[in-house]
GROMACS .gro file of C-alpha atoms in nm:
model
   65
    1MET     CA    1   1.548  -1.938   0.336
    2MET     CA    2   1.411  -1.614   0.201
    3PRO     CA    3   1.047  -1.510   0.223
    4LYS     CA    4   0.829  -1.558  -0.082
    5GLU     CA    5   0.547  -1.332  -0.190
    6GLY     CA    6   0.261  -1.370   0.057
    7ASP     CA    7   0.477  -1.500   0.345
    8VAL     CA    8   0.415  -1.333   0.682
    9THR     CA    9   0.743  -1.180   0.797
   10THR     CA   10   0.609  -1.044   1.127
   11PRO     CA   11   0.820  -1.165   1.422
   12ARG     CA   12   0.645  -1.412   1.654
   13GLN     CA   13   0.756  -1.550   1.989
   14CYS     CA   14   0.786  -1.928   2.028
   15ASN     CA   15   0.538  -2.059   2.286
   16PHE     CA   16   0.798  -2.316   2.397
   17CYS     CA   17   1.135  -2.140   2.417
   18GLY     CA   18   1.043  -1.771   2.382
   19ASN     CA   19   1.275  -1.702   2.086
   20SER     CA   20   1.158  -1.454   1.825
   21LEU     CA   21   1.131  -1.573   1.464
   22ALA     CA   22   0.956  -1.454   1.148
   23GLU     CA   23   0.620  -1.630   1.122
   24TYR     CA   24   0.692  -1.787   0.782
   25ARG     CA   25   0.998  -1.966   0.926
   26GLY     CA   26   0.817  -2.136   1.213
   27VAL     CA   27   0.514  -2.356   1.282
   28LEU     CA   28   0.180  -2.181   1.336
   29GLU     CA   29  -0.089  -2.391   1.505
   30THR     CA   30  -0.445  -2.261   1.508
   31LYS     CA   31  -0.706  -2.435   1.717
   32SER     CA   32  -1.070  -2.349   1.746
   33SER     CA   33  -1.235  -2.410   2.080
   34THR     CA   34  -1.590  -2.351   2.194
   35ALA     CA   35  -1.628  -2.070   2.443
   36ILE     CA   36  -1.936  -1.962   2.638
   37ASP     CA   37  -2.002  -1.684   2.387
   38GLY     CA   38  -1.924  -1.884   2.071
   39GLU     CA   39  -1.606  -1.980   1.892
   40ALA     CA   40  -1.265  -1.864   2.012
   41ASN     CA   41  -0.947  -1.914   1.810
   42GLN     CA   42  -0.618  -1.985   1.980
   43GLU     CA   43  -0.290  -1.954   1.793
   44LEU     CA   44   0.032  -2.115   1.907
   45PHE     CA   45   0.367  -2.052   1.739
   46PHE     CA   46   0.681  -2.265   1.753
   47CYS     CA   47   1.035  -2.236   1.613
   48ASN     CA   48   1.010  -2.589   1.472
   49TYR     CA   49   0.819  -2.917   1.496
   50GLU     CA   50   1.042  -3.038   1.780
   51HIS     CA   51   0.941  -2.742   1.997
   52GLN     CA   52   0.576  -2.802   1.907
   53ALA     CA   53   0.600  -3.168   2.012
   54ASP     CA   54   0.788  -3.084   2.333
   55PHE     CA   55   0.528  -2.818   2.424
   56HIS     CA   56   0.241  -3.065   2.384
   57ALA     CA   57   0.435  -3.332   2.574
   58GLY     CA   58   0.450  -3.096   2.872
   59LYS     CA   59   0.828  -3.053   2.860
   60THR     CA   60   0.994  -2.731   2.970
   61HIS     CA   61   1.261  -2.543   2.779
   62THR     CA   62   1.613  -2.551   2.920
   63PRO     CA   63   1.834  -2.281   2.767
   64TYR     CA   64   2.182  -2.380   2.654
   65ALA     CA   65   2.455  -2.293   2.902
   0.00000   0.00000   0.00000
């Protein structure tokens, strides 16, 4: 899977497992939450949808042995 024009190729770290992956290859989740001083955006990044689901399910990452 090669990047297309406009894809973000900056490496990001998965919020679940900690692996580094180019942003266009993973899942970027942006949430807006109300803060005391207005709106604050929070971005989460995951290697794949499975890691996203596991993160929100409260699971912890167990590295392969």
